[in-house]
CSV table of C-alpha atoms and ligand atoms in Angstrom, one decimal:
chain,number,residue,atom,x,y,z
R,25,UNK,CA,181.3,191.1,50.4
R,26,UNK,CA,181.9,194.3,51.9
R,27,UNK,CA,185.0,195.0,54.2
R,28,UNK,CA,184.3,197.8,57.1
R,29,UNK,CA,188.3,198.9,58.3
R,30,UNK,CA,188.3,200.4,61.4
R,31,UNK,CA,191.2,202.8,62.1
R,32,UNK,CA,191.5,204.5,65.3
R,33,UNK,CA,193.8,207.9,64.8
R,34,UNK,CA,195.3,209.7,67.5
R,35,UNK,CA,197.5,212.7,66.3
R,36,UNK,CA,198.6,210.6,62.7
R,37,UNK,CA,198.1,212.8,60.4
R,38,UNK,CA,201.3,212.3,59.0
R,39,UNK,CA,200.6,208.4,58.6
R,40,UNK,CA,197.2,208.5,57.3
R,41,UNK,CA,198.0,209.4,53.5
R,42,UNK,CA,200.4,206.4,53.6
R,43,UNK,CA,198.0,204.4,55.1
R,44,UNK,CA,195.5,204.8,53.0
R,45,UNK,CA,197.8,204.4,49.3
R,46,UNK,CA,198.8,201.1,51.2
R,47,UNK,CA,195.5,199.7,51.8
R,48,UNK,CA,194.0,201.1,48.5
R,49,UNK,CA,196.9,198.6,46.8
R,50,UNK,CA,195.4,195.6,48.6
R,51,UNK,CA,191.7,196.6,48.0
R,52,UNK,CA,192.5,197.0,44.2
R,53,UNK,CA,194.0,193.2,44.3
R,54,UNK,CA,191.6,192.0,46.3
R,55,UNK,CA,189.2,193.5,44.2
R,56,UNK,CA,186.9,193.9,47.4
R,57,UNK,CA,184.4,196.8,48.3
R,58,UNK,CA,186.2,198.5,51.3
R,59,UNK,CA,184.2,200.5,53.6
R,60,UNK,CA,187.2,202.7,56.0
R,61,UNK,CA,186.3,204.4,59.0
R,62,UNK,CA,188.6,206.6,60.7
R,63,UNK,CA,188.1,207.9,64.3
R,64,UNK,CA,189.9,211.3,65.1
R,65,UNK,CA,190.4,209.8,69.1
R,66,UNK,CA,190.9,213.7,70.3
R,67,UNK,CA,194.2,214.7,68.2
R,68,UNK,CA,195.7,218.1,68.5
R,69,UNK,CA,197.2,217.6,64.5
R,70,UNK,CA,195.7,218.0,61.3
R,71,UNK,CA,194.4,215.0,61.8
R,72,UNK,CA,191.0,216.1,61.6
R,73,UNK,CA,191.9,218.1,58.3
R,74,UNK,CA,193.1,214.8,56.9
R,75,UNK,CA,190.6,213.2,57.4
R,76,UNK,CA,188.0,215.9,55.9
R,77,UNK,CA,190.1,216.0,52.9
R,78,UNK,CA,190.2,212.2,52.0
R,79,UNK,CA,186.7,211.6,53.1
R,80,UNK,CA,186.0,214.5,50.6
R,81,UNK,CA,188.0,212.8,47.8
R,82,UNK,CA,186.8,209.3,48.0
R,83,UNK,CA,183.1,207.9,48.6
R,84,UNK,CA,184.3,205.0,50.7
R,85,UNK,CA,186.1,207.3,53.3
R,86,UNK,CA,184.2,207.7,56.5
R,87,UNK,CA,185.1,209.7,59.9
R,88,UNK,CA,184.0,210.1,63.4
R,89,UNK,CA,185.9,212.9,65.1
R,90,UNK,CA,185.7,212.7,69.3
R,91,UNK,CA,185.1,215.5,71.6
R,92,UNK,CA,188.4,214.3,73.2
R,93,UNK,CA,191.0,211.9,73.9
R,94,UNK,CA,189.1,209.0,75.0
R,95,UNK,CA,191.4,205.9,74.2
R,96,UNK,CA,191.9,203.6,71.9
R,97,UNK,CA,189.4,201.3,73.0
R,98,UNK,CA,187.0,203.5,72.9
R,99,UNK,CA,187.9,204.5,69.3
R,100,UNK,CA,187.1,200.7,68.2
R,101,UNK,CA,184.0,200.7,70.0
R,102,UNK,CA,182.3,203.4,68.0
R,103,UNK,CA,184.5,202.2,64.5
R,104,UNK,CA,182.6,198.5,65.4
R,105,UNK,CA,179.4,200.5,66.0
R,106,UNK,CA,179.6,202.4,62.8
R,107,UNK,CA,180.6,199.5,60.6
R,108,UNK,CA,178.1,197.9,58.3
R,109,UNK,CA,180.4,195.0,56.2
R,110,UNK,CA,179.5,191.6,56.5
R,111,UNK,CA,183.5,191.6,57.6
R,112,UNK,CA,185.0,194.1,59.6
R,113,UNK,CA,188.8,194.7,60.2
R,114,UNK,CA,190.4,196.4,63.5
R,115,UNK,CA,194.0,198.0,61.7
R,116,UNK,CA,196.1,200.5,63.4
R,117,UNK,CA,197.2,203.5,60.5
R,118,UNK,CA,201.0,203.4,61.4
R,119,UNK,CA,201.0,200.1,59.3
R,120,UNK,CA,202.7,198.4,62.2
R,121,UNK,CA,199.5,195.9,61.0
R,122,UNK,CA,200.9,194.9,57.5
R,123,UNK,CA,197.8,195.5,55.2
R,124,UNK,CA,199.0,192.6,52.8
R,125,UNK,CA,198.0,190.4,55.4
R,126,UNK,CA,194.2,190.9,55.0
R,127,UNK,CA,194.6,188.8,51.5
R,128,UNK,CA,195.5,185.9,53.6
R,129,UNK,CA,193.2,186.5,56.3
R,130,UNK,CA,190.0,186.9,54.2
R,131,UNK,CA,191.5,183.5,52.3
R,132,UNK,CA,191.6,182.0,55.4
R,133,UNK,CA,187.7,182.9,56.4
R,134,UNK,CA,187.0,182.0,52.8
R,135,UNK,CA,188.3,178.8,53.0
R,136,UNK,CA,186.5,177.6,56.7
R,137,UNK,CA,183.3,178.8,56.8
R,138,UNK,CA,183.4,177.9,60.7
R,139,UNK,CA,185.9,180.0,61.2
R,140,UNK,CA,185.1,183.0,62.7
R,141,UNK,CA,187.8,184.9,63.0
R,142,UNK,CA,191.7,185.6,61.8
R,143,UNK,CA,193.9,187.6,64.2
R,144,UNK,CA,197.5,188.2,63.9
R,145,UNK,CA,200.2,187.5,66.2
R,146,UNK,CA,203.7,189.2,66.0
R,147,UNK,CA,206.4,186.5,66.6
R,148,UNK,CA,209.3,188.9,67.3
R,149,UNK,CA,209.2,191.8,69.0
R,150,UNK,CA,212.8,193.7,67.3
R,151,UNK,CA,212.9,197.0,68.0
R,152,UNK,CA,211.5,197.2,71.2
R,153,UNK,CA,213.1,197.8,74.1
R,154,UNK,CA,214.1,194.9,76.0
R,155,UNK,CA,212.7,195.9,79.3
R,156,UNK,CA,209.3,196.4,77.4
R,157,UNK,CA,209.2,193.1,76.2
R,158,UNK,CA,210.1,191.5,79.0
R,159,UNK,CA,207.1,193.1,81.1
R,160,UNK,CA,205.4,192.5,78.0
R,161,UNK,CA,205.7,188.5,78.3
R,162,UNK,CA,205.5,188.6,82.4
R,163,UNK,CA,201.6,190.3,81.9
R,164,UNK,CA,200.3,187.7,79.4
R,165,UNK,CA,201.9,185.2,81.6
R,166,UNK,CA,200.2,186.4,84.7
R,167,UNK,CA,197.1,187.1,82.9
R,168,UNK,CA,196.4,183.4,81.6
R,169,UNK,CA,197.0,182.0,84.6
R,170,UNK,CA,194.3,184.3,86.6
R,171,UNK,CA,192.1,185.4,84.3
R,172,UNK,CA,189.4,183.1,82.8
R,173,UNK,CA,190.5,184.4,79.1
R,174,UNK,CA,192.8,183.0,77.2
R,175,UNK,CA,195.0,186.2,75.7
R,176,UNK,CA,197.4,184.6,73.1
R,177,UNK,CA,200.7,186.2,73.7
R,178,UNK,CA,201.6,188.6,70.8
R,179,UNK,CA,198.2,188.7,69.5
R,180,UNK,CA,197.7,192.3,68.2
R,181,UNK,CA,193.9,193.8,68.1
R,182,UNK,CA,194.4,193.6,64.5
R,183,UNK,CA,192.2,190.9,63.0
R,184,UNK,CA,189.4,190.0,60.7
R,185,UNK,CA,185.6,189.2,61.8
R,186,UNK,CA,182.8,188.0,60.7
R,187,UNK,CA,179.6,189.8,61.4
R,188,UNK,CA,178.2,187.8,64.4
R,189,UNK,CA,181.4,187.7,66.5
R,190,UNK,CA,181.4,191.7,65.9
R,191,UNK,CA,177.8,191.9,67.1
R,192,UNK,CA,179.3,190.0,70.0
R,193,UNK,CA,181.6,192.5,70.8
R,194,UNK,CA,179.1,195.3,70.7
R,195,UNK,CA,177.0,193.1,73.3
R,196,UNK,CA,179.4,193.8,75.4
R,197,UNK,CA,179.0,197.1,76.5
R,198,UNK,CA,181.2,198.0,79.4
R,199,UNK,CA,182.3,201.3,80.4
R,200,UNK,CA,185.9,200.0,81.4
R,201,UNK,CA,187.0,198.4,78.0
R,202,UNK,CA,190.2,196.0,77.6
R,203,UNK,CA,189.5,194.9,74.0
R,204,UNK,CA,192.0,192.1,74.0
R,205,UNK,CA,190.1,190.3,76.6
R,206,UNK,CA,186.7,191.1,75.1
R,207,UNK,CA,187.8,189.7,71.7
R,208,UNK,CA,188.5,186.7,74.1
R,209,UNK,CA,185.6,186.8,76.3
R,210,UNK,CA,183.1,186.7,73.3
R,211,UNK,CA,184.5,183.5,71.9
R,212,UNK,CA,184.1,182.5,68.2
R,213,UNK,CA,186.7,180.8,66.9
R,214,UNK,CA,189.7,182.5,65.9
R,215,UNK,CA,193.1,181.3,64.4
R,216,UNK,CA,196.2,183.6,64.8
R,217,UNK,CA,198.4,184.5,61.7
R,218,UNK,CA,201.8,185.3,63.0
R,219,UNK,CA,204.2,187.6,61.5
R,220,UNK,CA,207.6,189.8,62.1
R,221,UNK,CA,207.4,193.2,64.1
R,222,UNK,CA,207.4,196.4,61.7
R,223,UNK,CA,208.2,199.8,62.9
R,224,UNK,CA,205.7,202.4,63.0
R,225,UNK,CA,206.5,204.3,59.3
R,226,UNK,CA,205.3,208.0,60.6
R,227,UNK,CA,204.6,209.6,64.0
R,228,UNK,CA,205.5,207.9,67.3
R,229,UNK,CA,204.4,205.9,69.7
R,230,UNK,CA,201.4,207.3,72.4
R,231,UNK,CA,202.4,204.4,74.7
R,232,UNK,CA,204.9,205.2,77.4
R,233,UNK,CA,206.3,202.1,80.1
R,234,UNK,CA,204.2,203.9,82.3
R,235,UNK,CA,200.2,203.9,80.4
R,236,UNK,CA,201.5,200.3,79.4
R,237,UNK,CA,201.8,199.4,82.9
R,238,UNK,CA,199.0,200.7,83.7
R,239,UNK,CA,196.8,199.4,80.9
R,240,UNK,CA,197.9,195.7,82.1
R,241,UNK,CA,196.9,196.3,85.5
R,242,UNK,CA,193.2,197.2,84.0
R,243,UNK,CA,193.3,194.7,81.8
R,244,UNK,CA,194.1,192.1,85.1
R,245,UNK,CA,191.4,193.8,87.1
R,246,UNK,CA,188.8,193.8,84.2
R,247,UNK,CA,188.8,190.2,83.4
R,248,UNK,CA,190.2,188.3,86.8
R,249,UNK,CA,189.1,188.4,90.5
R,250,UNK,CA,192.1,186.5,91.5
R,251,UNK,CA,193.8,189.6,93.4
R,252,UNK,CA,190.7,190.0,95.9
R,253,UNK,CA,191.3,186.2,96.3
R,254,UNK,CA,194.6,186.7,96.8
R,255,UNK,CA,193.9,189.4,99.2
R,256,UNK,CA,191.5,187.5,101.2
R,257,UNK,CA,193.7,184.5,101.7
R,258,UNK,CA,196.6,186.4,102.7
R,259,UNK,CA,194.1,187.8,105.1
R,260,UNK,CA,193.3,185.1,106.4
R,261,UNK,CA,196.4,183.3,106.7
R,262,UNK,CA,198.0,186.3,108.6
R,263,UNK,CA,194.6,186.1,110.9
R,264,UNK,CA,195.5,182.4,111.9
R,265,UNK,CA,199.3,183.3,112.3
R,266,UNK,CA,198.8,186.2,114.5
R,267,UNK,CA,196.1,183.3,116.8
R,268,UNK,CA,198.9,181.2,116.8
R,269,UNK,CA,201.0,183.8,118.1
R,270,UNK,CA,198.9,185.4,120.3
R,271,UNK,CA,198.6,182.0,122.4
R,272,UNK,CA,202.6,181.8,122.2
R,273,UNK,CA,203.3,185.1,123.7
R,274,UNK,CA,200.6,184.6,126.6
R,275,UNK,CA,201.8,181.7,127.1
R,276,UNK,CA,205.0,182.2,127.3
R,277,UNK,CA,204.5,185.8,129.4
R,278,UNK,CA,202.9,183.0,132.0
R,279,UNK,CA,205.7,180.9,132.3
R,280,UNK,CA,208.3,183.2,132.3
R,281,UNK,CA,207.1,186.5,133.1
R,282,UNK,CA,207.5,190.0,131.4
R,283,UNK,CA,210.4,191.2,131.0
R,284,UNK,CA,210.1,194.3,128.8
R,285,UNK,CA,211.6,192.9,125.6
R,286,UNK,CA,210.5,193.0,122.5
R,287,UNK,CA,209.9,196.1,120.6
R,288,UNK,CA,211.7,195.5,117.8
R,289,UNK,CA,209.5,192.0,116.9
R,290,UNK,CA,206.6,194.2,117.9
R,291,UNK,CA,207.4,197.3,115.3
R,292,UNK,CA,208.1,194.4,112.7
R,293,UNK,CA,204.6,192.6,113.4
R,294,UNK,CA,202.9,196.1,113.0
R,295,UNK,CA,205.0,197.3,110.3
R,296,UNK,CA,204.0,194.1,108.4
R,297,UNK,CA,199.9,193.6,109.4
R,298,UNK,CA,199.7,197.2,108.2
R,299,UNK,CA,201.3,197.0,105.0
R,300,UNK,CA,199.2,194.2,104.2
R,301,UNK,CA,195.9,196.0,105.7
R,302,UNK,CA,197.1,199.1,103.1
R,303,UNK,CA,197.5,196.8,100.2
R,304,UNK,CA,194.6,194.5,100.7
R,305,UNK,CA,192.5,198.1,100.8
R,306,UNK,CA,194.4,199.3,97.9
R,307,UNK,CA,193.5,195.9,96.0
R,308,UNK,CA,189.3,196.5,97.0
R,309,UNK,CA,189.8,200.6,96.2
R,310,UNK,CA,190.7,199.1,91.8
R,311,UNK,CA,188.0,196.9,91.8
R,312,UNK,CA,185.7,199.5,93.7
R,313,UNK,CA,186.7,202.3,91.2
R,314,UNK,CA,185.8,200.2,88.5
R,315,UNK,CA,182.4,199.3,89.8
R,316,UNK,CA,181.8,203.6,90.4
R,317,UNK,CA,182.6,203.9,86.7
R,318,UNK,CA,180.4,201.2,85.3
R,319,UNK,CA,177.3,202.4,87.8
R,320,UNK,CA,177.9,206.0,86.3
R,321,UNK,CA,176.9,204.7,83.1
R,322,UNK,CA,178.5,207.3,81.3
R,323,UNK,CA,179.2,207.2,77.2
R,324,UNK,CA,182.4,204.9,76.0
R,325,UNK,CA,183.2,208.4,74.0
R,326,UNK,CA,181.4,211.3,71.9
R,327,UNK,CA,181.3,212.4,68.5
R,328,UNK,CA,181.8,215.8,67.6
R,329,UNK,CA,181.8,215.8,64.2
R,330,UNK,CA,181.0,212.7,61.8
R,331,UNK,CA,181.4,212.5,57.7
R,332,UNK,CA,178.0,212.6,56.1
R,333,UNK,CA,177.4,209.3,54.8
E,17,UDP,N1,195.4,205.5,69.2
E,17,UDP,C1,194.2,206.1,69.5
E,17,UDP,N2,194.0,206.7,70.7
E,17,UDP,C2,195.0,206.8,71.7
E,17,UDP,C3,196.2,206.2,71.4
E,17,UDP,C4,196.4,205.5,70.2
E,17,UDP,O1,193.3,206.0,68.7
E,17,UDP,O2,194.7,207.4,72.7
E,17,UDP,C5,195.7,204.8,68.0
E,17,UDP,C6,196.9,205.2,67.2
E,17,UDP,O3,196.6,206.3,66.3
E,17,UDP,C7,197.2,204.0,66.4
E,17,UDP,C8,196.8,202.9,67.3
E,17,UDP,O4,195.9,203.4,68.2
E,17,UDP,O5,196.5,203.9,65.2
E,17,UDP,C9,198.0,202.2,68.0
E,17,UDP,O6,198.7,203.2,68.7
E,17,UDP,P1,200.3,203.2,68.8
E,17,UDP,O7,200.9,203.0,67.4
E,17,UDP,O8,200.7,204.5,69.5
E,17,UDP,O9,200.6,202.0,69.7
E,17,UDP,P2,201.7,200.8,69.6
E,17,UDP,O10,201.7,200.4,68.2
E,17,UDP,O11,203.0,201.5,69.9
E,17,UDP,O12,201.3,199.8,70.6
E,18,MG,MG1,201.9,201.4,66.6
């Protein structure tokens, strides 16, 4: 049975030779056909060069090269679309995805035929800094409780997949693209293989606090409409306490006149209806941006330049 691995690259070309000799070990005790396809996501390295020269060297070497940068999730849309094995893996080439694990994964499909997938989920997170993985627990909290996906905490986009749960994922073919919650969304059953966290072993990281931020704020806004709720009830709420209020302070100017006191409760009540009003608009401007993106129905990514097959 033939094994498609999908390896998105962004400026690794330092990594990729070591990747490779790694996973060419496992393939030669497997004693598996591989099938690797590399996708150059926009790298300003030799990357590209790499690639060229391996694809060159060995038959089972395959590359798409992007225009640009477009993301990683884009990379792993067009290494899914590409792939042709009746199994496909998702690896990352710094080898923070231990390619010895694939023996036990593909054992594990081998042994269940109803399973459909094996995905791997790091226990530890050493050598990460605290703060990080603090954030890092706090979003998959947050996320299972609003989102109608269940995201296993730890669970890395590593994994191995039969063939109908990939064309599952190629069904879905939004613009906006959290692949974590896709490989949820689509179902199938999966098991999770946990293991220790390894450094990267070349390169660094392209993930700052900042684009992780960020990319768990998509991920919330792609998969859960609990903010606009939350929006909307805070709304509304603040509607019926400002009613009740309303009737106090007429009241009250009845009874006992109007003397001009005040200001200060004033400021606070305007202070605090419009910082709600901003960030109730702020909440309706994501999900707004996301609907402009997905009604421009512009390409996940581009190919520049592809190995001939
Ligand atoms: N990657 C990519 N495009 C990007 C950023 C990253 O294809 O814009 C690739 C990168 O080359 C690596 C994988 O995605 O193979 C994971 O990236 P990284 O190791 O930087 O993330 P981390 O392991 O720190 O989460
Ligand atoms: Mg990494």
């Amino acid at each position: 049975m033939m094994i498609s691995v999908i390896v998105p690259c962004f400026n690794e070309e330092e990594a990729i030779p070591l990747f490779y000799e790694a996973m060419e070990k496992v393939r030669l005790q497997m004693q598996e056909t591989f099938e690797y396809i590399f996708i150059n996501d926009g790298s300003k390295d030799g990357t590209l060069r790499v690639l060229r020269e391996l694809s060159a060297q060995d038959q089972q070497v395959h590359y798409l090269s992007f225009s640009r940068n477009f993301g990683k999730e884009a990379a792993l849309y067009a290494g899914l679309k590409e792939a042709s094995g009746e199994l496909v893996t998702v690896m990352d080439v710094d080898l923070q995805d231990p390619p010895e694990m694939l023996m036990d994964m593909k054992a594990m499909l081998d042994a269940d035929p109803d399973l459909d997938c094996v995905g791997t989920r790091r226990v530890s997170r050493d050598g990460e800094p605290p703060i990080r993985s603090f954030f890092a627990k706090l979003f998959y909290r947050i996320m299972n409780k609003i989102s109608q996906v269940e995201v296993v905490d730890g669970a890395r986009d590593f994994r191995l997949m039969r063939r109908p749960m990939v064309d599952g994922i190629l069904e879905v073919s939004e613009y906006n693209r959290f692949s974590k919650g896709i490989f949820a969304w689509v179902g199938f059953r999966t098991e999770y293989l946990p293991y220790e966290n390894v450094e990267r072993v070349a390169g660094q990281t392209s993930w700052s606090f900042w684009s992780l931020l960020s990319y768990s704020i998509e991920g919330i806004i792609n998969f859960s409409d609990m903010p606009l709720n939350i929006a909307s009830y805070t709304g509304f709420f603040t509607f019926i306490l400002s009613l009740l209020m309303m009737i106090f302070v007429v009241i009250k100017t009845l009874v006992f006149g109007d003397p001009t006191i005040g200001w200060p409760s004033t400021i606070c009540i305007i202070l605090f209806l419009g910082g709600l009003q901003l960030m109730t608009i702020g909440i309706l401007g994501k999900y707004l941006s996301k609907v402009f993106m997905e009604t421009k129905k512009r390409p996940v990514y581009l190919v520049k330049e592809k190995s001939k097959k």
